[in-house]
Each structure stands twice: as structure tokens, then as C-alpha cells.
Amino acid sequence: MQQKEITLFDKTFEPYLTESEILEKIKQLAAELDSFYSGKKPLFIAILNGSFMFAADLFKQLTIEAEICFIKLASYKGTKSTGHVITAIGLDTDITNRHIIILEDIIDTGKTLHEFLPQVHNQQPASLKVAVLLHKPEAKKFDVPIDYCCFTIPNRFVLGYGLDYDGYGRNLKEIYQLKPTE
Ligand code: XMP
Ligand code: MG
């Protein structure tokens, strides 16, 4: 069936990745993770809100023993010396000596994970890897080590499959791209 453009508020989005393209990549990623983490009982840490659909579909495909938890990252202004601070809400599992895989919907500038990863590192996990659904290399401002990436995409705003525009559009099964204005 031909997918259609979608209009949300003032913006129009055009179809970009189909549901089957997304699920196929996630299946391949799950197979890689299955073989690499077999016997290691890894802990997946999914970053809300955007990654909830990616995390659910990936986790359903895994066959190894694994745990998952969901966190929110809150950012606030610290003191003058600490500047901008990001804290994790909901990380109540002890991650020391655990094999950790961070699940993120999209890496854009890299700022979020650039600030959050050192905090995970400080808690001395046995290993730490990052798996992302989407990566926009052209938007990069901060270095983030990306171990697994489903799709490398151009620097255009995307919507659907967990990703929102002003809170809406997360329920779309496909991923849409902001239509360039003529
Ligand atoms: P940074 O710049 O820290 O951004 O790598 C990561 C977070 O920014 C959000 N983001 C988007 N959300 N469509 C969205 O719906 C996009 O194209 C987009 N680009 C960045 C997202 O919440 C991600 O976790
Ligand atoms: Mg968002």
C-alpha cells in the first residue's frame, strides 16, 4: 500500500523507512547481540521516551538471557563549575560488573550520550556499548562511540516509530522525514 504524507501542526512529513525495513534491521541487530552476549546476561538500558518502540521490538527478538530497564534523562543547570548536568531517573539496578548496552532512538549532535556515558562508566560496568536505531553523522558536535547502528540518515528531522514532533507521531509504525519547504 502506498504510504502517504502526514501533516502535524505546521509541518509535513514524507515516508522514509517502512515498517518492514525497520524490523528487518532490528532482527539483524538482535542476531548480532544474541551471539556476542550469549552467557553474559547483559542489561539493556533504554532511554525514554523516544526509544520505547525500538527497545520493545529489539528485546522481543532476543533469545539470550537478558534484562532491560528504562530510564529518563533529565537535564538541569548545575553550579558554575559543573555547568549543564544530566541525571538518570529510574536507574535502580546495580550496574557494577554488568555488561551494559545503552539503547537510544537517535544520535543527533551527540550531546545527550556524550554527557551521560561517563556517568555509566563511573559505575564500573564489565562492558559498555551503545546501540542506536538512527544516526545523523552530519549533525555531530560531540563524540559518541556507536557500537551498533541500524540506519545512518541525513540531517533532516524524523518522526514516527517512537520519535515525536511536539509529543505527537510516536505511534506511527514507519519513520517519516520532514519534507523540505519549496
Ligand atoms: P543529541 O543531539 O543529544 O539528541 O544527540 C538526541 C535526542 O534528541 C532528540 N532528537 C530527535 N527527535 N526527531 C525526533 O523526534 C529527530 O529528528 C531528532 N533528532 C534528535 C531525540 O529525543 C534524541 O534522544
Ligand atoms: Mg524527542
PDB file of N, CA and C in Angstrom, residues 32-116:
ATOM      1  N   GLU A  32      23.038 -10.310  16.062  1.00  0.00           N
ATOM      2  CA  GLU A  32      24.415  -9.958  16.448  1.00  0.00           C
ATOM      3  C   GLU A  32      24.567  -9.935  17.962  1.00  0.00           C
ATOM      4  N   LEU A  33      23.584  -9.332  18.620  1.00  0.00           N
ATOM      5  CA  LEU A  33      23.639  -9.221  20.080  1.00  0.00           C
ATOM      6  C   LEU A  33      23.501 -10.600  20.724  1.00  0.00           C
ATOM      7  N   ASP A  34      22.642 -11.432  20.166  1.00  0.00           N
ATOM      8  CA  ASP A  34      22.463 -12.800  20.659  1.00  0.00           C
ATOM      9  C   ASP A  34      23.799 -13.535  20.683  1.00  0.00           C
ATOM     10  N   SER A  35      24.556 -13.404  19.590  1.00  0.00           N
ATOM     11  CA  SER A  35      25.792 -14.184  19.555  1.00  0.00           C
ATOM     12  C   SER A  35      26.881 -13.533  20.412  1.00  0.00           C
ATOM     13  N   PHE A  36      26.952 -12.194  20.424  1.00  0.00           N
ATOM     14  CA  PHE A  36      28.013 -11.538  21.202  1.00  0.00           C
ATOM     15  C   PHE A  36      27.796 -11.661  22.714  1.00  0.00           C
ATOM     16  N   TYR A  37      26.538 -11.571  23.149  1.00  0.00           N
ATOM     17  CA  TYR A  37      26.260 -11.516  24.595  1.00  0.00           C
ATOM     18  C   TYR A  37      25.779 -12.842  25.182  1.00  0.00           C
ATOM     19  N   SER A  38      25.871 -13.896  24.412  1.00  0.00           N
ATOM     20  CA  SER A  38      25.432 -15.204  24.905  1.00  0.00           C
ATOM     21  C   SER A  38      26.178 -15.572  26.185  1.00  0.00           C
ATOM     22  N   GLY A  39      25.444 -15.892  27.241  1.00  0.00           N
ATOM     23  CA  GLY A  39      26.062 -16.285  28.516  1.00  0.00           C
ATOM     24  C   GLY A  39      26.487 -15.117  29.386  1.00  0.00           C
ATOM     25  N   LYS A  40      26.365 -13.879  28.864  1.00  0.00           N
ATOM     26  CA  LYS A  40      26.851 -12.714  29.615  1.00  0.00           C
ATOM     27  C   LYS A  40      25.742 -12.015  30.406  1.00  0.00           C
ATOM     28  N   LYS A  41      24.512 -12.448  30.237  1.00  0.00           N
ATOM     29  CA  LYS A  41      23.358 -11.841  30.914  1.00  0.00           C
ATOM     30  C   LYS A  41      23.409 -10.310  30.920  1.00  0.00           C
ATOM     31  N   PRO A  42      23.416  -9.713  29.717  1.00  0.00           N
ATOM     32  CA  PRO A  42      23.556  -8.257  29.644  1.00  0.00           C
ATOM     33  C   PRO A  42      22.339  -7.521  30.206  1.00  0.00           C
ATOM     34  N   LEU A  43      22.569  -6.255  30.518  1.00  0.00           N
ATOM     35  CA  LEU A  43      21.480  -5.363  30.948  1.00  0.00           C
ATOM     36  C   LEU A  43      21.335  -4.261  29.904  1.00  0.00           C
ATOM     37  N   PHE A  44      20.180  -4.185  29.269  1.00  0.00           N
ATOM     38  CA  PHE A  44      19.887  -3.113  28.317  1.00  0.00           C
ATOM     39  C   PHE A  44      19.307  -1.936  29.084  1.00  0.00           C
ATOM     40  N   ILE A  45      19.806  -0.751  28.773  1.00  0.00           N
ATOM     41  CA  ILE A  45      19.252   0.464  29.380  1.00  0.00           C
ATOM     42  C   ILE A  45      18.686   1.308  28.243  1.00  0.00           C
ATOM     43  N   ALA A  46      17.350   1.370  28.190  1.00  0.00           N
ATOM     44  CA  ALA A  46      16.696   2.129  27.112  1.00  0.00           C
ATOM     45  C   ALA A  46      16.368   3.529  27.610  1.00  0.00           C
ATOM     46  N   ILE A  47      16.664   4.514  26.780  1.00  0.00           N
ATOM     47  CA  ILE A  47      16.431   5.906  27.171  1.00  0.00           C
ATOM     48  C   ILE A  47      15.071   6.373  26.635  1.00  0.00           C
ATOM     49  N   LEU A  48      14.195   6.702  27.566  1.00  0.00           N
ATOM     50  CA  LEU A  48      12.844   7.174  27.233  1.00  0.00           C
ATOM     51  C   LEU A  48      12.890   8.658  26.858  1.00  0.00           C
ATOM     52  N   ASN A  49      11.911   9.203  26.122  1.00  0.00           N
ATOM     53  CA  ASN A  49      10.756   8.464  25.651  1.00  0.00           C
ATOM     54  C   ASN A  49      11.007   7.773  24.307  1.00  0.00           C
ATOM     55  N   GLY A  50      11.822   8.414  23.488  1.00  0.00           N
ATOM     56  CA  GLY A  50      11.919   8.044  22.076  1.00  0.00           C
ATOM     57  C   GLY A  50      12.239   6.589  21.775  1.00  0.00           C
ATOM     58  N   SER A  51      12.974   5.903  22.669  1.00  0.00           N
ATOM     59  CA  SER A  51      13.457   4.563  22.306  1.00  0.00           C
ATOM     60  C   SER A  51      12.507   3.439  22.684  1.00  0.00           C
ATOM     61  N   PHE A  52      11.311   3.757  23.186  1.00  0.00           N
ATOM     62  CA  PHE A  52      10.473   2.674  23.711  1.00  0.00           C
ATOM     63  C   PHE A  52      10.071   1.640  22.660  1.00  0.00           C
ATOM     64  N   MET A  53       9.826   2.059  21.436  1.00  0.00           N
ATOM     65  CA  MET A  53       9.372   1.111  20.413  1.00  0.00           C
ATOM     66  C   MET A  53      10.544   0.287  19.889  1.00  0.00           C
ATOM     67  N   PHE A  54      11.655   0.955  19.662  1.00  0.00           N
ATOM     68  CA  PHE A  54      12.894   0.291  19.241  1.00  0.00           C
ATOM     69  C   PHE A  54      13.296  -0.746  20.293  1.00  0.00           C
ATOM     70  N   ALA A  55      13.278  -0.346  21.561  1.00  0.00           N
ATOM     71  CA  ALA A  55      13.682  -1.242  22.652  1.00  0.00           C
ATOM     72  C   ALA A  55      12.755  -2.457  22.718  1.00  0.00           C
ATOM     73  N   ALA A  56      11.454  -2.239  22.577  1.00  0.00           N
ATOM     74  CA  ALA A  56      10.490  -3.347  22.677  1.00  0.00           C
ATOM     75  C   ALA A  56      10.673  -4.327  21.521  1.00  0.00           C
ATOM     76  N   ASP A  57      10.793  -3.808  20.301  1.00  0.00           N
ATOM     77  CA  ASP A  57      10.934  -4.711  19.147  1.00  0.00           C
ATOM     78  C   ASP A  57      12.264  -5.454  19.184  1.00  0.00           C
ATOM     79  N   LEU A  58      13.330  -4.776  19.619  1.00  0.00           N
ATOM     80  CA  LEU A  58      14.638  -5.436  19.718  1.00  0.00           C
ATOM     81  C   LEU A  58      14.607  -6.524  20.797  1.00  0.00           C
ATOM     82  N   PHE A  59      14.052  -6.180  21.931  1.00  0.00           N
ATOM     83  CA  PHE A  59      14.053  -7.115  23.069  1.00  0.00           C
ATOM     84  C   PHE A  59      13.230  -8.371  22.751  1.00  0.00           C
ATOM     85  N   LYS A  60      12.150  -8.195  21.980  1.00  0.00           N
ATOM     86  CA  LYS A  60      11.316  -9.342  21.599  1.00  0.00           C
ATOM     87  C   LYS A  60      12.079 -10.329  20.721  1.00  0.00           C
ATOM     88  N   GLN A  61      13.047  -9.811  19.956  1.00  0.00           N
ATOM     89  CA  GLN A  61      13.803 -10.663  19.028  1.00  0.00           C
ATOM     90  C   GLN A  61      14.961 -11.387  19.698  1.00  0.00           C
ATOM     91  N   LEU A  62      15.351 -10.958  20.894  1.00  0.00           N
ATOM     92  CA  LEU A  62      16.497 -11.588  21.568  1.00  0.00           C
ATOM     93  C   LEU A  62      16.092 -12.939  22.135  1.00  0.00           C
ATOM     94  N   THR A  63      17.027 -13.887  22.075  1.00  0.00           N
ATOM     95  CA  THR A  63      16.722 -15.207  22.642  1.00  0.00           C
ATOM     96  C   THR A  63      17.610 -15.518  23.847  1.00  0.00           C
ATOM     97  N   ILE A  64      18.645 -14.708  24.071  1.00  0.00           N
ATOM     98  CA  ILE A  64      19.546 -14.935  25.213  1.00  0.00           C
ATOM     99  C   ILE A  64      18.901 -14.429  26.512  1.00  0.00           C
ATOM    100  N   GLU A  65      19.490 -14.821  27.617  1.00  0.00           N
ATOM    101  CA  GLU A  65      19.036 -14.279  28.907  1.00  0.00           C
ATOM    102  C   GLU A  65      19.523 -12.842  29.003  1.00  0.00           C
ATOM    103  N   ALA A  66      18.601 -11.918  29.229  1.00  0.00           N
ATOM    104  CA  ALA A  66      18.979 -10.501  29.298  1.00  0.00           C
ATOM    105  C   ALA A  66      17.944  -9.746  30.121  1.00  0.00           C
ATOM    106  N   GLU A  67      18.388  -8.621  30.696  1.00  0.00           N
ATOM    107  CA  GLU A  67      17.464  -7.744  31.430  1.00  0.00           C
ATOM    108  C   GLU A  67      17.332  -6.431  30.674  1.00  0.00           C
ATOM    109  N   ILE A  68      16.247  -5.736  30.950  1.00  0.00           N
ATOM    110  CA  ILE A  68      16.092  -4.399  30.364  1.00  0.00           C
ATOM    111  C   ILE A  68      15.533  -3.455  31.420  1.00  0.00           C
ATOM    112  N   CYS A  69      16.012  -2.223  31.421  1.00  0.00           N
ATOM    113  CA  CYS A  69      15.376  -1.208  32.254  1.00  0.00           C
ATOM    114  C   CYS A  69      15.249   0.072  31.437  1.00  0.00           C
ATOM    115  N   PHE A  70      14.344   0.918  31.849  1.00  0.00           N
ATOM    116  CA  PHE A  70      14.031   2.149  31.108  1.00  0.00           C
ATOM    117  C   PHE A  70      14.343   3.343  31.995  1.00  0.00           C
ATOM    118  N   ILE A  71      15.061   4.291  31.443  1.00  0.00           N
ATOM    119  CA  ILE A  71      15.390   5.478  32.229  1.00  0.00           C
ATOM    120  C   ILE A  71      14.984   6.741  31.462  1.00  0.00           C
ATOM    121  N   LYS A  72      14.902   7.811  32.227  1.00  0.00           N
ATOM    122  CA  LYS A  72      14.691   9.127  31.621  1.00  0.00           C
ATOM    123  C   LYS A  72      15.905   9.965  31.948  1.00  0.00           C
ATOM    124  N   LEU A  73      16.323  10.790  31.025  1.00  0.00           N
ATOM    125  CA  LEU A  73      17.432  11.688  31.312  1.00  0.00           C
ATOM    126  C   LEU A  73      16.864  13.085  31.539  1.00  0.00           C
ATOM    127  N   ALA A  74      17.195  13.628  32.701  1.00  0.00           N
ATOM    128  CA  ALA A  74      16.736  14.981  33.000  1.00  0.00           C
ATOM    129  C   ALA A  74      17.942  15.897  32.952  1.00  0.00           C
ATOM    130  N   SER A  75      17.793  17.040  32.320  1.00  0.00           N
ATOM    131  CA  SER A  75      18.939  17.946  32.302  1.00  0.00           C
ATOM    132  C   SER A  75      18.584  19.218  33.063  1.00  0.00           C
ATOM    133  N   TYR A  76      19.530  19.687  33.826  1.00  0.00           N
ATOM    134  CA  TYR A  76      19.304  20.908  34.583  1.00  0.00           C
ATOM    135  C   TYR A  76      20.608  21.678  34.675  1.00  0.00           C
ATOM    136  N   LYS A  77      20.518  22.910  35.081  1.00  0.00           N
ATOM    137  CA  LYS A  77      21.705  23.752  35.215  1.00  0.00           C
ATOM    138  C   LYS A  77      22.349  23.497  36.562  1.00  0.00           C
ATOM    139  N   GLY A  78      23.608  23.073  36.579  1.00  0.00           N
ATOM    140  CA  GLY A  78      24.319  22.826  37.833  1.00  0.00           C
ATOM    141  C   GLY A  78      24.947  24.114  38.329  1.00  0.00           C
ATOM    142  N   THR A  79      25.972  23.964  39.155  1.00  0.00           N
ATOM    143  CA  THR A  79      26.685  25.147  39.632  1.00  0.00           C
ATOM    144  C   THR A  79      27.534  25.689  38.490  1.00  0.00           C
ATOM    145  N   LYS A  80      28.211  26.782  38.733  1.00  0.00           N
ATOM    146  CA  LYS A  80      29.056  27.382  37.701  1.00  0.00           C
ATOM    147  C   LYS A  80      30.127  26.394  37.222  1.00  0.00           C
ATOM    148  N   SER A  81      30.683  25.636  38.181  1.00  0.00           N
ATOM    149  CA  SER A  81      31.759  24.724  37.817  1.00  0.00           C
ATOM    150  C   SER A  81      31.250  23.468  37.105  1.00  0.00           C
ATOM    151  N   THR A  82      30.043  23.029  37.456  1.00  0.00           N
ATOM    152  CA  THR A  82      29.551  21.800  36.816  1.00  0.00           C
ATOM    153  C   THR A  82      28.762  22.100  35.551  1.00  0.00           C
ATOM    154  N   GLY A  83      28.313  23.340  35.392  1.00  0.00           N
ATOM    155  CA  GLY A  83      27.578  23.720  34.185  1.00  0.00           C
ATOM    156  C   GLY A  83      26.284  22.944  34.032  1.00  0.00           C
ATOM    157  N   HIS A  84      26.055  22.480  32.800  1.00  0.00           N
ATOM    158  CA  HIS A  84      24.847  21.758  32.464  1.00  0.00           C
ATOM    159  C   HIS A  84      25.014  20.294  32.911  1.00  0.00           C
ATOM    160  N   VAL A  85      24.031  19.768  33.666  1.00  0.00           N
ATOM    161  CA  VAL A  85      24.177  18.416  34.215  1.00  0.00           C
ATOM    162  C   VAL A  85      23.040  17.531  33.735  1.00  0.00           C
ATOM    163  N   ILE A  86      23.382  16.287  33.398  1.00  0.00           N
ATOM    164  CA  ILE A  86      22.344  15.320  33.012  1.00  0.00           C
ATOM    165  C   ILE A  86      22.285  14.232  34.068  1.00  0.00           C
ATOM    166  N   THR A  87      21.093  13.937  34.560  1.00  0.00           N
ATOM    167  CA  THR A  87      20.980  12.828  35.519  1.00  0.00           C
ATOM    168  C   THR A  87      19.975  11.799  35.010  1.00  0.00           C
ATOM    169  N   ALA A  88      20.209  10.558  35.424  1.00  0.00           N
ATOM    170  CA  ALA A  88      19.329   9.461  35.020  1.00  0.00           C
ATOM    171  C   ALA A  88      18.280   9.239  36.085  1.00  0.00           C
ATOM    172  N   ILE A  89      17.018   9.191  35.655  1.00  0.00           N
ATOM    173  CA  ILE A  89      15.938   8.900  36.579  1.00  0.00           C
ATOM    174  C   ILE A  89      15.482   7.468  36.309  1.00  0.00           C
ATOM    175  N   GLY A  90      15.447   6.669  37.369  1.00  0.00           N
ATOM    176  CA  GLY A  90      14.927   5.301  37.221  1.00  0.00           C
ATOM    177  C   GLY A  90      15.980   4.232  37.074  1.00  0.00           C
ATOM    178  N   LEU A  91      17.252   4.613  37.188  1.00  0.00           N
ATOM    179  CA  LEU A  91      18.317   3.603  37.091  1.00  0.00           C
ATOM    180  C   LEU A  91      18.549   3.005  38.485  1.00  0.00           C
ATOM    181  N   ASP A  92      17.701   2.030  38.841  1.00  0.00           N
ATOM    182  CA  ASP A  92      17.783   1.495  40.204  1.00  0.00           C
ATOM    183  C   ASP A  92      18.463   0.122  40.269  1.00  0.00           C
ATOM    184  N   THR A  93      18.985  -0.343  39.127  1.00  0.00           N
ATOM    185  CA  THR A  93      19.708  -1.622  39.123  1.00  0.00           C
ATOM    186  C   THR A  93      21.196  -1.331  39.287  1.00  0.00           C
ATOM    187  N   ASP A  94      21.884  -2.170  40.066  1.00  0.00           N
ATOM    188  CA  ASP A  94      23.331  -2.003  40.232  1.00  0.00           C
ATOM    189  C   ASP A  94      24.017  -2.455  38.938  1.00  0.00           C
ATOM    190  N   ILE A  95      24.763  -1.559  38.301  1.00  0.00           N
ATOM    191  CA  ILE A  95      25.352  -1.907  37.000  1.00  0.00           C
ATOM    192  C   ILE A  95      26.829  -2.291  37.098  1.00  0.00           C
ATOM    193  N   THR A  96      27.377  -2.249  38.314  1.00  0.00           N
ATOM    194  CA  THR A  96      28.773  -2.635  38.502  1.00  0.00           C
ATOM    195  C   THR A  96      28.969  -4.084  38.034  1.00  0.00           C
ATOM    196  N   ASN A  97      30.014  -4.272  37.224  1.00  0.00           N
ATOM    197  CA  ASN A  97      30.343  -5.603  36.675  1.00  0.00           C
ATOM    198  C   ASN A  97      29.286  -6.197  35.743  1.00  0.00           C
ATOM    199  N   ARG A  98      28.341  -5.374  35.299  1.00  0.00           N
ATOM    200  CA  ARG A  98      27.349  -5.875  34.340  1.00  0.00           C
ATOM    201  C   ARG A  98      27.755  -5.476  32.922  1.00  0.00           C
ATOM    202  N   HIS A  99      27.309  -6.262  31.958  1.00  0.00           N
ATOM    203  CA  HIS A  99      27.508  -5.915  30.546  1.00  0.00           C
ATOM    204  C   HIS A  99      26.324  -5.041  30.121  1.00  0.00           C
ATOM    205  N   ILE A 100      26.626  -3.778  29.830  1.00  0.00           N
ATOM    206  CA  ILE A 100      25.575  -2.783  29.584  1.00  0.00           C
ATOM    207  C   ILE A 100      25.494  -2.421  28.098  1.00  0.00           C
ATOM    208  N   ILE A 101      24.271  -2.361  27.601  1.00  0.00           N
ATOM    209  CA  ILE A 101      24.032  -1.845  26.242  1.00  0.00           C
ATOM    210  C   ILE A 101      23.011  -0.717  26.368  1.00  0.00           C
ATOM    211  N   ILE A 102      23.420   0.479  25.992  1.00  0.00           N
ATOM    212  CA  ILE A 102      22.507   1.628  26.005  1.00  0.00           C
ATOM    213  C   ILE A 102      21.704   1.618  24.708  1.00  0.00           C
ATOM    214  N   LEU A 103      20.390   1.772  24.829  1.00  0.00           N
ATOM    215  CA  LEU A 103      19.524   1.833  23.639  1.00  0.00           C
ATOM    216  C   LEU A 103      18.974   3.241  23.485  1.00  0.00           C
ATOM    217  N   GLU A 104      19.265   3.840  22.338  1.00  0.00           N
ATOM    218  CA  GLU A 104      18.824   5.216  22.085  1.00  0.00           C
ATOM    219  C   GLU A 104      18.142   5.261  20.722  1.00  0.00           C
ATOM    220  N   ASP A 105      17.102   6.087  20.604  1.00  0.00           N
ATOM    221  CA  ASP A 105      16.391   6.165  19.331  1.00  0.00           C
ATOM    222  C   ASP A 105      17.249   6.826  18.246  1.00  0.00           C
ATOM    223  N   ILE A 106      17.886   7.945  18.610  1.00  0.00           N
ATOM    224  CA  ILE A 106      18.609   8.692  17.579  1.00  0.00           C
ATOM    225  C   ILE A 106      19.781   9.449  18.195  1.00  0.00           C
ATOM    226  N   ILE A 107      20.885   9.460  17.460  1.00  0.00           N
ATOM    227  CA  ILE A 107      22.003  10.323  17.856  1.00  0.00           C
ATOM    228  C   ILE A 107      22.062  11.453  16.856  1.00  0.00           C
ATOM    229  N   ASP A 108      21.939  12.647  17.390  1.00  0.00           N
ATOM    230  CA  ASP A 108      21.883  13.843  16.565  1.00  0.00           C
ATOM    231  C   ASP A 108      23.202  14.596  16.746  1.00  0.00           C
ATOM    232  N   THR A 109      23.249  15.546  17.679  1.00  0.00           N
ATOM    233  CA  THR A 109      24.518  16.235  17.939  1.00  0.00           C
ATOM    234  C   THR A 109      25.454  15.340  18.759  1.00  0.00           C
ATOM    235  N   GLY A 110      24.891  14.392  19.486  1.00  0.00           N
ATOM    236  CA  GLY A 110      25.693  13.517  20.344  1.00  0.00           C
ATOM    237  C   GLY A 110      25.774  14.009  21.777  1.00  0.00           C
ATOM    238  N   LYS A 111      25.204  15.183  22.041  1.00  0.00           N
ATOM    239  CA  LYS A 111      25.347  15.822  23.351  1.00  0.00           C
ATOM    240  C   LYS A 111      24.822  14.935  24.495  1.00  0.00           C
ATOM    241  N   THR A 112      23.631  14.378  24.312  1.00  0.00           N
ATOM    242  CA  THR A 112      22.999  13.600  25.384  1.00  0.00           C
ATOM    243  C   THR A 112      23.907  12.454  25.834  1.00  0.00           C
ATOM    244  N   LEU A 113      24.347  11.635  24.891  1.00  0.00           N
ATOM    245  CA  LEU A 113      25.158  10.473  25.294  1.00  0.00           C
ATOM    246  C   LEU A 113      26.575  10.874  25.668  1.00  0.00           C
ATOM    247  N   HIS A 114      27.084  11.926  25.058  1.00  0.00           N
ATOM    248  CA  HIS A 114      28.419  12.416  25.407  1.00  0.00           C
ATOM    249  C   HIS A 114      28.465  12.770  26.895  1.00  0.00           C
ATOM    250  N   GLU A 115      27.359  13.282  27.406  1.00  0.00           N
ATOM    251  CA  GLU A 115      27.312  13.652  28.826  1.00  0.00           C
ATOM    252  C   GLU A 115      26.922  12.478  29.723  1.00  0.00           C
ATOM    253  N   PHE A 116      26.093  11.589  29.203  1.00  0.00           N
ATOM    254  CA  PHE A 116      25.595  10.502  30.046  1.00  0.00           C
ATOM    255  C   PHE A 116      26.559   9.313  30.144  1.00  0.00           C
TER     256      PHE A 116
END
